[in-house]
mmCIF file of C-alpha atoms and ligand atoms in Angstrom:
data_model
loop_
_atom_site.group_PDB
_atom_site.id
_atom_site.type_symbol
_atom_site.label_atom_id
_atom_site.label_comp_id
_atom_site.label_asym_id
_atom_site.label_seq_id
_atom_site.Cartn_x
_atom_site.Cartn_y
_atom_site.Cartn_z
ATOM 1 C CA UNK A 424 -2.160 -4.350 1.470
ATOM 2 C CA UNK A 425 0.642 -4.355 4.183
ATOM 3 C CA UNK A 426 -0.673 -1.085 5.600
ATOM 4 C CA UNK A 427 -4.246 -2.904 5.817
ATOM 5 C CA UNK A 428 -3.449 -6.326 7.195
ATOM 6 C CA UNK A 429 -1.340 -4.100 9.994
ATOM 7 C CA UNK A 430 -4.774 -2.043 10.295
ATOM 8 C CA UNK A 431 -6.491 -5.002 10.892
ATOM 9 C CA UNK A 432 -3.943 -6.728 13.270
ATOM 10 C CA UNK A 433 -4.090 -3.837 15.239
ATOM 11 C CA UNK A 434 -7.609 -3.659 15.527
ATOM 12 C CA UNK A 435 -7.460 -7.642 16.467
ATOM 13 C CA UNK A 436 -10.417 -8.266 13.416
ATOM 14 C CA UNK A 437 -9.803 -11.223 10.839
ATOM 15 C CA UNK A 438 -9.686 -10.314 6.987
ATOM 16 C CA UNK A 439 -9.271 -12.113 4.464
ATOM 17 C CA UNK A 440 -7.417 -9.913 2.068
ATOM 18 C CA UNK A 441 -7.464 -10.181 -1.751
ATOM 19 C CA UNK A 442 -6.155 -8.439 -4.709
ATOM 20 C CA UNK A 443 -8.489 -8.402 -7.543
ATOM 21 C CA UNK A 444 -9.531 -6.359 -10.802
ATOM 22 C CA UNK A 445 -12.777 -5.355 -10.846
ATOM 23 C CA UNK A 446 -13.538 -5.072 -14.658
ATOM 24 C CA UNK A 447 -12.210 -8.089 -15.339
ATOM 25 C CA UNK A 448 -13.141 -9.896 -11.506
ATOM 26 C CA UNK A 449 -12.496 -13.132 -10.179
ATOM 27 C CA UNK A 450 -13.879 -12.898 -7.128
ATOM 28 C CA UNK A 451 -17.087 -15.090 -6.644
ATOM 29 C CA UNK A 452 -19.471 -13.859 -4.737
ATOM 30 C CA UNK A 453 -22.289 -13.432 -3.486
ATOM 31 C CA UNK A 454 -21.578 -10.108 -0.917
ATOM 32 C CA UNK A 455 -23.920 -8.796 1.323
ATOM 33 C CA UNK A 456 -21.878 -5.578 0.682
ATOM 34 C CA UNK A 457 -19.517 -3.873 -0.868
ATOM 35 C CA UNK A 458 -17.783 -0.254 -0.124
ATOM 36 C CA UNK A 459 -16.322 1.586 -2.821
ATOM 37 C CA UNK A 460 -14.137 4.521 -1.843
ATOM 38 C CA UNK A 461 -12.145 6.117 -4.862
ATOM 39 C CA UNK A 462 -12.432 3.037 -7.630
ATOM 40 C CA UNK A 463 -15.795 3.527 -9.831
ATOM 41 C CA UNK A 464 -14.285 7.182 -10.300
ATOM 42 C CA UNK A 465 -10.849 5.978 -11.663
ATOM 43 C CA UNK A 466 -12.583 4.073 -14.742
ATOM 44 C CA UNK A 467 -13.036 5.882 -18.043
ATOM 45 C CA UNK A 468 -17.084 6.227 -19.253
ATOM 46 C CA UNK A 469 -16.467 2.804 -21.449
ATOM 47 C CA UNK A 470 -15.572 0.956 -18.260
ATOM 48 C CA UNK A 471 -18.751 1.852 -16.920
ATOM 49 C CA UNK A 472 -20.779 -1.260 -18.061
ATOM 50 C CA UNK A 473 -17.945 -3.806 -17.008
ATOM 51 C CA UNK A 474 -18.003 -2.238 -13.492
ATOM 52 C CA UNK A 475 -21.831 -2.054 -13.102
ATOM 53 C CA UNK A 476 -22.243 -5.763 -14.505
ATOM 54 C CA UNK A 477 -19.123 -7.023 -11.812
ATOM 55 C CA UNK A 478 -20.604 -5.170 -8.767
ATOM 56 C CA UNK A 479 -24.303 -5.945 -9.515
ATOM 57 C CA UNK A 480 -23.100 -9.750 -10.694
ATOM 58 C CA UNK A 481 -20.864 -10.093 -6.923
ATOM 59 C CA UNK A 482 -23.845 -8.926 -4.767
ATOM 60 C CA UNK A 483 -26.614 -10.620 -3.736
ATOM 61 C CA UNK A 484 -30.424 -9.810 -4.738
ATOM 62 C CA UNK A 485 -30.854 -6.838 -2.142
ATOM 63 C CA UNK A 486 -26.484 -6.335 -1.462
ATOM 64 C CA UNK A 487 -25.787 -2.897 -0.918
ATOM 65 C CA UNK A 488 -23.329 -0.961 -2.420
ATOM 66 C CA UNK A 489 -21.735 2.163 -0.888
ATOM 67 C CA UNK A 490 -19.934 4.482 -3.083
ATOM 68 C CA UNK A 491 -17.555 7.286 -2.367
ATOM 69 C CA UNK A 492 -16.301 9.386 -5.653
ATOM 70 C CA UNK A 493 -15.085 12.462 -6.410
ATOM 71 C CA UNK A 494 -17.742 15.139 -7.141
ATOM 72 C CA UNK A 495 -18.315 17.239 -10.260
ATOM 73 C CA UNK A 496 -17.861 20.486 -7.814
ATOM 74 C CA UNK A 497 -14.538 19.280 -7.058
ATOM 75 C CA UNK A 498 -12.535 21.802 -9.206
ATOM 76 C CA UNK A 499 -9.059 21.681 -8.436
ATOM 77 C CA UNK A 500 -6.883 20.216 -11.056
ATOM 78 C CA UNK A 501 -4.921 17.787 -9.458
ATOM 79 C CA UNK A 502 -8.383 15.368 -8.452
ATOM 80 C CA UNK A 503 -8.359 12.816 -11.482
ATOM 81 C CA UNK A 504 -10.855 13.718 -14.198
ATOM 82 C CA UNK A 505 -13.546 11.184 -13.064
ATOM 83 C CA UNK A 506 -15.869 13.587 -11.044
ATOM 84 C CA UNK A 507 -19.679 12.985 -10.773
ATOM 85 C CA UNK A 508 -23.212 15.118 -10.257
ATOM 86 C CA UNK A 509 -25.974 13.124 -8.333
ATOM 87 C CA UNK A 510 -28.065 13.128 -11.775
ATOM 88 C CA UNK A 511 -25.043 11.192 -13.179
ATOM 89 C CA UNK A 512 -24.989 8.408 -10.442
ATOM 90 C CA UNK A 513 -29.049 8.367 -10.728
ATOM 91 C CA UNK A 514 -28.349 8.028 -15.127
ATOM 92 C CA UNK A 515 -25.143 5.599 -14.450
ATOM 93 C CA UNK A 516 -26.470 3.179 -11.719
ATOM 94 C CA UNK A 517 -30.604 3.172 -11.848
ATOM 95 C CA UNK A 518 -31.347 0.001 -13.479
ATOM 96 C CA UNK A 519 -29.036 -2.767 -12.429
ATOM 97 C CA UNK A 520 -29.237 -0.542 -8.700
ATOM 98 C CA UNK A 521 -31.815 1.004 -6.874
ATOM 99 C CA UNK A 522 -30.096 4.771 -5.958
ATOM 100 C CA UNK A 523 -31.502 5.728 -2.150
ATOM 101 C CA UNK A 524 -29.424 8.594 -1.118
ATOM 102 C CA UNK A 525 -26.590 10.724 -2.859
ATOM 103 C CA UNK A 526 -24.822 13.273 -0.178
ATOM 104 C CA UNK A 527 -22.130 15.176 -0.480
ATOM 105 C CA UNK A 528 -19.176 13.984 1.294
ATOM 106 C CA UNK A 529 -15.431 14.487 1.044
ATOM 107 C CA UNK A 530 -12.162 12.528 0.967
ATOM 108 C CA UNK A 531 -10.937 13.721 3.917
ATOM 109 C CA UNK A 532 -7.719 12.974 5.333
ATOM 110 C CA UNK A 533 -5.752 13.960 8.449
ATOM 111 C CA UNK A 534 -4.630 17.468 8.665
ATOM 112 C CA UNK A 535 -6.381 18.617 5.543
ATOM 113 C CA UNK A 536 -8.837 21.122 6.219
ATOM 114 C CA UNK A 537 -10.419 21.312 2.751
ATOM 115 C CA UNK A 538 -10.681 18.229 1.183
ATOM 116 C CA UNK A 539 -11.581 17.176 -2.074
ATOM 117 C CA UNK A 540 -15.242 17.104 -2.132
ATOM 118 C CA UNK A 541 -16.868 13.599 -2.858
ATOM 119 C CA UNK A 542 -20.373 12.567 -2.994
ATOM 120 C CA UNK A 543 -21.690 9.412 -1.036
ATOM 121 C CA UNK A 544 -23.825 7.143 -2.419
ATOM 122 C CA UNK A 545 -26.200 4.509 -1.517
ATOM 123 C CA UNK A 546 -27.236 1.550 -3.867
ATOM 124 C CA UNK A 547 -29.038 -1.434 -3.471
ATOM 125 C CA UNK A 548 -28.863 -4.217 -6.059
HETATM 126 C C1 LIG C 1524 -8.013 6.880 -5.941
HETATM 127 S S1 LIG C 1524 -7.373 5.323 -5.414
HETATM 128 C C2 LIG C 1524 -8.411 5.010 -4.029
HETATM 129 C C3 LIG C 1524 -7.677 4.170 -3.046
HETATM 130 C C4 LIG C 1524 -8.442 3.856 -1.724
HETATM 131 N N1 LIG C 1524 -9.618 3.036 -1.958
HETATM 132 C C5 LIG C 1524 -8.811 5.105 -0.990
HETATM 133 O O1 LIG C 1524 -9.984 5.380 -0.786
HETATM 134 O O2 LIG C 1524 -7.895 5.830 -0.601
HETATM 135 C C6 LIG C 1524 -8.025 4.299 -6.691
HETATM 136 C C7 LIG C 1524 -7.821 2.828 -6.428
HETATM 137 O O3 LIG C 1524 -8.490 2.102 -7.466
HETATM 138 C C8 LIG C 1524 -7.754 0.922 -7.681
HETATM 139 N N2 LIG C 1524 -8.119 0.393 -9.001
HETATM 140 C C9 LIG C 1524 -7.888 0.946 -10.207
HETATM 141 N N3 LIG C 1524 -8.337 0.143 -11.195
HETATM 142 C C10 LIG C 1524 -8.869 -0.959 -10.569
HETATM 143 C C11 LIG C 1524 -9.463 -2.155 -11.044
HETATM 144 N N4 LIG C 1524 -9.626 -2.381 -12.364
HETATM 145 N N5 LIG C 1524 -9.901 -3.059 -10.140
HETATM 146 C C12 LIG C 1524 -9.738 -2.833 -8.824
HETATM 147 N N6 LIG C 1524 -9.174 -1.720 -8.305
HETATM 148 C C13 LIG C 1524 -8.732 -0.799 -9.178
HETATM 149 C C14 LIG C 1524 -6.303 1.375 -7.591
HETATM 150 O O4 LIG C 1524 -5.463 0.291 -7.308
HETATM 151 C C15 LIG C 1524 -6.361 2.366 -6.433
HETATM 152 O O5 LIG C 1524 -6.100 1.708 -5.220
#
């Protein structure tokens, strides 16, 4: 969070910031938006439900949400357990979301020229 609200005060953009647990949330929406990069893919199968019924319950009708996990041909074992194949995102998010696109992606960081590969995804509520 310190790392962030420097971010931001660099960048001269106002954020709120807040610290909150998405299974059990207490944020109150409703968001136009909201970017997940490297949480859904931390949470064990029987979170799955909690997190879909959060995100889809803190966007509005329409609210996109962009998600960044790790993917299932990510193979080194060090990247956490959680990794996903597009026909899992299309199983674990078509109902309460509408899946447009699923790309592959990566978490890419400075200096690291083969990063852990990641899809991208695109939902709408
Ligand atoms: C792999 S890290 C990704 C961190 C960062 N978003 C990034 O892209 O580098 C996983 C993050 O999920 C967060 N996380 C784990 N369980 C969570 C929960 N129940 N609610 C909200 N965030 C959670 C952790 O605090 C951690 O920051």
């Amino acid at each position: 969070m310190d790392r962030a609200r420097r971010l931001a005060e660099r960048e001269g953009v106002e954020v709120t910031f807040l610290v909150d647990d998405i299974l059990a949330t207490r944020l109150e929406g409703p968001f136009d938006l909201i970017l997940d990069r490297g949480v859904f893919h931390v949470f064990a199968p029987e979170a799955h439900g909690r997190y879909l019924a959060a995100v889809s319950w803190l966007l509005r009708p329409g609210g996109l949400l962009l998600l960044k996990c790790f993917s299932a041909e990510e193979t080194r074992p060090e990247c956490p357990p959680g990794r996903y194949a597009p026909e899992d995102i299309r199983r674990i998010f078509s109902g309460p979301f509408r899946v447009v696109e699923i790309r592959p992606s990566a978490f890419a960081r400075p200096g690291d020229d083969d990063p852990p590969k990641a899809l991208f995804c695109v939902n709408f509520r």
